[in-house]
Amino acid sequence: AQKITQTQPGMFVQEKEAVTLDCTYDTSDQSYGLFWYKQPSSGEMIFLIYQGSYDEQNATEGRYSLNFQKARKSANLVISASQLGDSAMYFCAMREGAGNNRKLIWGLGTSLAVNP
Amino acid sequence: KAGVTQTPRYLIKTRGQQVTLSCSPISGHRSVSWYQQTPGQGLQFLFEYFSETQRNKGNFPGRFSGRQFSNSRSEMNVSTLELGDSALYLCASSLFYSNTGELFFGEGSRLTVL
């Protein structure tokens, strides 16, 4: 079974509108972390936002916020006021394990296109 | 400060050849991780090095190997290339090992195997 599921292969959004990218995860660990990265066509993965499993408040970083629903095991990324430069692939990742065995597990990504 | 630098950016090889990819981490970072990215499989973890020691390893065959030098620069090598090795190989550096902190990625080395 997939540990990280991103159900939207592709999304479109109008410039200046908000968009939500879905991510669900599966883990039996109590302590884990969730990340979102952006990958533009240049290939570089750019860190956007992080949520720890014990964080009670949803993480926010500028126009990015993470809608963390622990019971539902979902960690959706919300981008407010979309910009043309937001067009890219977006990846959700989960860090699980402990000590030397922490691993990052990645979803297959969502391609976001922002229309002018 | 300078980001993660990967060389070469693009390369084409034929089956059976070998390839060496290089990664220079952000200054001060001692952890370097390597990932293989393909459209069908997404990002898959290859290995992580910290202070010249391999700390963690993914599920790849022994044809995939790596090393890290005393200046934290890392190389990965793929021997006896197969068509399925065509992928974007991403390197990430971090202050701490075992994915404890934020990973900073390079732009990748795109390998095509013919």
CSV table of C-alpha atoms in Angstrom, one decimal:
chain,number,residue,atom,x,y,z
A,1,ALA,CA,0.0,0.0,0.0
A,2,GLN,CA,1.1,3.5,-0.7
A,3,LYS,CA,2.4,5.3,2.3
A,4,ILE,CA,1.9,8.7,0.8
A,5,THR,CA,-1.0,9.3,-1.6
A,6,GLN,CA,-1.5,12.3,-3.8
A,7,THR,CA,-4.7,11.7,-5.6
A,8,GLN,CA,-4.5,14.7,-8.0
A,9,PRO,CA,-2.1,14.1,-10.8
A,10,GLY,CA,-2.8,17.5,-12.3
A,11,MET,CA,-4.6,20.7,-11.1
A,12,PHE,CA,-5.4,24.0,-12.7
A,13,VAL,CA,-6.1,27.2,-10.8
A,14,GLN,CA,-6.7,30.8,-11.9
A,15,GLU,CA,-4.1,33.4,-10.9
A,16,LYS,CA,-4.8,35.0,-7.5
A,17,GLU,CA,-7.2,32.2,-6.4
A,18,ALA,CA,-6.5,29.7,-3.7
A,19,VAL,CA,-5.8,26.0,-4.4
A,20,THR,CA,-5.6,22.9,-2.2
A,21,LEU,CA,-3.4,20.0,-3.0
A,22,ASP,CA,-4.3,16.8,-1.3
A,23,CYS,CA,-2.0,14.4,0.6
A,24,THR,CA,-3.0,11.4,2.7
A,25,TYR,CA,-0.5,9.3,4.6
A,26,ASP,CA,-0.2,6.0,6.3
A,27,THR,CA,2.0,5.3,9.3
A,28,SER,CA,1.9,3.5,12.6
A,29,ASP,CA,4.5,5.8,14.1
A,30,GLN,CA,3.4,8.2,16.8
A,31,SER,CA,6.2,10.6,15.9
A,32,TYR,CA,6.5,11.6,12.3
A,33,GLY,CA,6.9,14.7,10.1
A,34,LEU,CA,5.2,15.9,6.9
A,35,PHE,CA,6.8,18.0,4.3
A,36,TRP,CA,5.8,19.7,1.1
A,37,TYR,CA,8.3,20.4,-1.6
A,38,LYS,CA,7.9,22.2,-4.9
A,39,GLN,CA,9.8,21.1,-8.1
A,40,PRO,CA,9.8,23.6,-10.9
A,41,SER,CA,10.9,22.6,-14.4
A,42,SER,CA,14.6,23.3,-13.4
A,43,GLY,CA,14.5,20.1,-11.3
A,44,GLU,CA,15.5,21.5,-8.0
A,45,MET,CA,13.2,20.5,-5.0
A,46,ILE,CA,12.3,23.5,-3.0
A,47,PHE,CA,11.2,23.1,0.6
A,48,LEU,CA,7.9,24.8,1.3
A,49,ILE,CA,6.5,23.8,4.7
A,50,TYR,CA,6.8,21.3,7.5
A,51,GLN,CA,4.3,19.9,10.1
A,52,GLY,CA,5.3,17.7,13.0
A,53,SER,CA,2.9,15.0,14.2
A,54,TYR,CA,2.8,16.6,17.6
A,55,ASP,CA,2.3,20.2,16.4
A,56,GLU,CA,-1.2,21.2,17.4
A,57,GLN,CA,-1.4,24.2,15.1
A,58,ASN,CA,-1.4,24.1,11.4
A,59,ALA,CA,1.9,25.2,9.9
A,60,THR,CA,2.0,28.3,7.8
A,61,GLU,CA,4.8,29.9,5.7
A,62,GLY,CA,3.8,33.0,3.8
A,63,ARG,CA,1.2,32.0,1.2
A,64,TYR,CA,1.5,28.3,2.1
A,65,SER,CA,-0.4,26.6,4.9
A,66,LEU,CA,-0.7,23.0,5.8
A,67,ASN,CA,-4.2,21.7,6.7
A,68,PHE,CA,-3.2,18.9,9.1
A,69,GLN,CA,-6.0,16.5,10.1
A,70,LYS,CA,-4.3,13.9,12.1
A,71,ALA,CA,-7.3,11.6,12.7
A,72,ARG,CA,-7.9,11.5,8.9
A,73,LYS,CA,-4.2,11.2,8.2
A,74,SER,CA,-4.3,14.0,5.8
A,75,ALA,CA,-1.8,16.9,5.3
A,76,ASN,CA,-3.2,19.1,2.5
A,77,LEU,CA,-1.2,22.0,1.2
A,78,VAL,CA,-3.1,25.3,0.7
A,79,ILE,CA,-1.6,27.9,-1.6
A,80,SER,CA,-3.4,31.3,-1.3
A,81,ALA,CA,-3.4,33.9,-4.0
A,82,SER,CA,-1.8,31.7,-6.6
A,83,GLN,CA,0.9,33.3,-8.8
A,84,LEU,CA,2.2,32.2,-12.3
A,85,GLY,CA,5.4,31.2,-10.7
A,86,ASP,CA,3.6,28.6,-8.6
A,87,SER,CA,3.2,26.4,-11.7
A,88,ALA,CA,5.3,23.3,-10.8
A,89,MET,CA,5.2,19.8,-9.4
A,90,TYR,CA,4.3,19.6,-5.7
A,91,PHE,CA,5.4,16.6,-3.6
A,92,CYS,CA,4.2,15.6,-0.2
A,93,ALA,CA,6.7,13.6,1.9
A,94,MET,CA,6.6,11.9,5.3
A,95,ARG,CA,9.5,11.3,7.6
A,96,GLU,CA,9.0,8.2,9.8
A,97,GLY,CA,11.2,5.9,11.8
A,98,ALA,CA,13.7,6.8,14.5
A,99,GLY,CA,17.4,7.2,15.0
A,100,ASN,CA,19.5,6.2,12.1
A,101,ASN,CA,16.5,4.7,10.4
A,102,ARG,CA,14.5,7.8,9.7
A,103,LYS,CA,13.3,7.7,6.1
A,104,LEU,CA,11.6,10.2,3.9
A,105,ILE,CA,8.8,8.6,1.8
A,106,TRP,CA,7.5,10.6,-1.1
A,107,GLY,CA,4.2,10.8,-2.9
A,108,LEU,CA,4.1,10.8,-6.7
A,109,GLY,CA,3.3,14.5,-6.9
A,110,THR,CA,0.7,16.8,-8.2
A,111,SER,CA,1.3,19.0,-11.3
A,112,LEU,CA,-0.1,22.5,-10.7
A,113,ALA,CA,-0.7,24.9,-13.6
A,114,VAL,CA,-1.6,28.5,-12.8
A,115,ASN,CA,-3.6,30.2,-15.5
A,116,PRO,CA,-3.3,34.0,-16.1
B,1,LYS,CA,25.4,31.1,0.3
B,2,ALA,CA,25.9,28.8,-2.6
B,3,GLY,CA,23.3,26.0,-3.0
B,4,VAL,CA,23.8,22.3,-3.7
B,5,THR,CA,25.7,21.8,-6.9
B,6,GLN,CA,25.3,18.7,-9.0
B,7,THR,CA,27.4,17.8,-12.1
B,8,PRO,CA,26.9,17.0,-14.8
B,9,ARG,CA,23.4,18.3,-15.4
B,10,TYR,CA,22.7,16.0,-18.4
B,11,LEU,CA,24.4,13.0,-19.7
B,12,ILE,CA,23.7,10.2,-22.1
B,13,LYS,CA,25.2,6.7,-21.8
B,14,THR,CA,24.7,3.3,-23.4
B,15,ARG,CA,23.8,0.1,-21.7
B,16,GLY,CA,26.6,-1.6,-19.9
B,17,GLN,CA,28.6,1.6,-19.3
B,18,GLN,CA,29.1,3.2,-15.9
B,19,VAL,CA,28.5,6.7,-14.7
B,20,THR,CA,29.7,8.9,-11.9
B,21,LEU,CA,27.7,11.8,-10.6
B,22,SER,CA,29.0,14.5,-8.3
B,23,CYS,CA,27.3,16.5,-5.6
B,24,SER,CA,28.7,19.5,-3.7
B,25,PRO,CA,26.6,20.3,-0.6
B,26,ILE,CA,25.9,23.6,1.0
B,27,SER,CA,29.0,24.8,2.9
B,28,GLY,CA,28.8,23.4,6.5
B,29,HIS,CA,26.4,20.6,5.6
B,30,ARG,CA,27.8,17.2,6.4
B,31,SER,CA,24.9,15.0,5.3
B,32,VAL,CA,24.3,14.2,1.6
B,33,SER,CA,21.5,12.0,0.4
B,34,TRP,CA,20.9,10.7,-3.1
B,35,TYR,CA,17.5,10.1,-4.7
B,36,GLN,CA,16.4,8.6,-8.0
B,37,GLN,CA,13.3,10.2,-9.6
B,38,THR,CA,11.3,8.6,-12.3
B,39,PRO,CA,7.8,9.5,-13.5
B,40,GLY,CA,6.4,6.1,-12.5
B,41,GLN,CA,8.1,5.5,-9.2
B,42,GLY,CA,8.6,9.0,-8.0
B,43,LEU,CA,11.5,9.8,-5.7
B,44,GLN,CA,13.2,6.8,-4.3
B,45,PHE,CA,15.9,7.0,-1.7
B,46,LEU,CA,19.3,5.6,-2.7
B,47,PHE,CA,21.7,6.3,0.2
B,48,GLU,CA,22.8,8.9,2.7
B,49,TYR,CA,26.3,9.8,3.8
B,50,PHE,CA,27.3,11.7,6.8
B,51,SER,CA,30.9,12.5,7.8
B,52,GLU,CA,32.2,10.1,5.1
B,53,THR,CA,30.1,7.2,6.4
B,54,GLN,CA,27.1,5.6,4.8
B,55,ARG,CA,24.3,6.0,7.3
B,56,ASN,CA,21.3,4.7,5.5
B,57,LYS,CA,20.6,2.8,2.3
B,58,GLY,CA,17.6,2.3,0.2
B,59,ASN,CA,16.6,-0.8,-1.8
B,60,PHE,CA,18.8,-0.6,-4.8
B,61,PRO,CA,21.1,-3.2,-6.3
B,62,GLY,CA,24.8,-3.2,-5.6
B,63,ARG,CA,25.4,-1.5,-9.0
B,64,PHE,CA,24.5,1.7,-7.2
B,65,SER,CA,27.3,2.9,-4.9
B,66,GLY,CA,28.4,6.1,-3.4
B,67,ARG,CA,31.0,7.8,-1.3
B,68,GLN,CA,31.7,11.0,0.5
B,69,PHE,CA,34.9,12.9,0.8
B,70,SER,CA,36.3,14.7,3.8
B,71,ASN,CA,35.1,18.0,2.4
B,72,SER,CA,31.5,16.5,2.3
B,73,ARG,CA,31.4,16.4,-1.4
B,74,SER,CA,29.8,13.1,-2.6
B,75,GLU,CA,29.8,11.0,-5.6
B,76,MET,CA,27.5,8.2,-6.7
B,77,ASN,CA,28.4,5.6,-9.2
B,78,VAL,CA,26.2,3.3,-11.3
B,79,SER,CA,27.9,0.4,-13.0
B,80,THR,CA,26.6,-1.8,-15.8
B,81,LEU,CA,23.9,0.7,-16.8
B,82,GLU,CA,20.5,-0.6,-17.7
B,83,LEU,CA,17.7,1.2,-19.6
B,84,GLY,CA,15.7,1.4,-16.4
B,85,ASP,CA,18.4,3.6,-14.8
B,86,SER,CA,17.3,6.5,-17.0
B,87,ALA,CA,16.2,9.0,-14.4
B,88,LEU,CA,16.8,12.3,-12.7
B,89,TYR,CA,19.3,11.8,-9.9
B,90,LEU,CA,18.8,14.3,-7.1
B,91,CYS,CA,21.3,15.1,-4.3
B,92,ALA,CA,20.2,16.7,-1.1
B,93,SER,CA,22.3,18.1,1.7
B,94,SER,CA,21.4,18.8,5.3
B,95,LEU,CA,23.1,19.9,8.5
B,96,PHE,CA,21.9,16.7,10.3
B,97,TYR,CA,21.7,13.1,9.2
B,98,SER,CA,18.8,10.7,9.1
B,99,ASN,CA,16.4,13.3,7.7
B,100,THR,CA,16.3,15.2,10.9
B,101,GLY,CA,16.3,18.6,9.3
B,102,GLU,CA,15.3,20.3,6.2
B,103,LEU,CA,16.8,18.9,3.0
B,104,PHE,CA,18.3,21.3,0.4
B,105,PHE,CA,18.3,19.8,-3.1
B,106,GLY,CA,20.4,20.4,-6.2
B,107,GLU,CA,18.9,20.7,-9.7
B,108,GLY,CA,19.7,17.1,-10.4
B,109,SER,CA,21.7,15.1,-13.0
B,110,ARG,CA,19.5,13.8,-15.8
B,111,LEU,CA,20.8,10.5,-17.0
B,112,THR,CA,19.6,8.9,-20.2
B,113,VAL,CA,20.6,5.3,-21.0
B,114,LEU,CA,20.3,4.2,-24.6
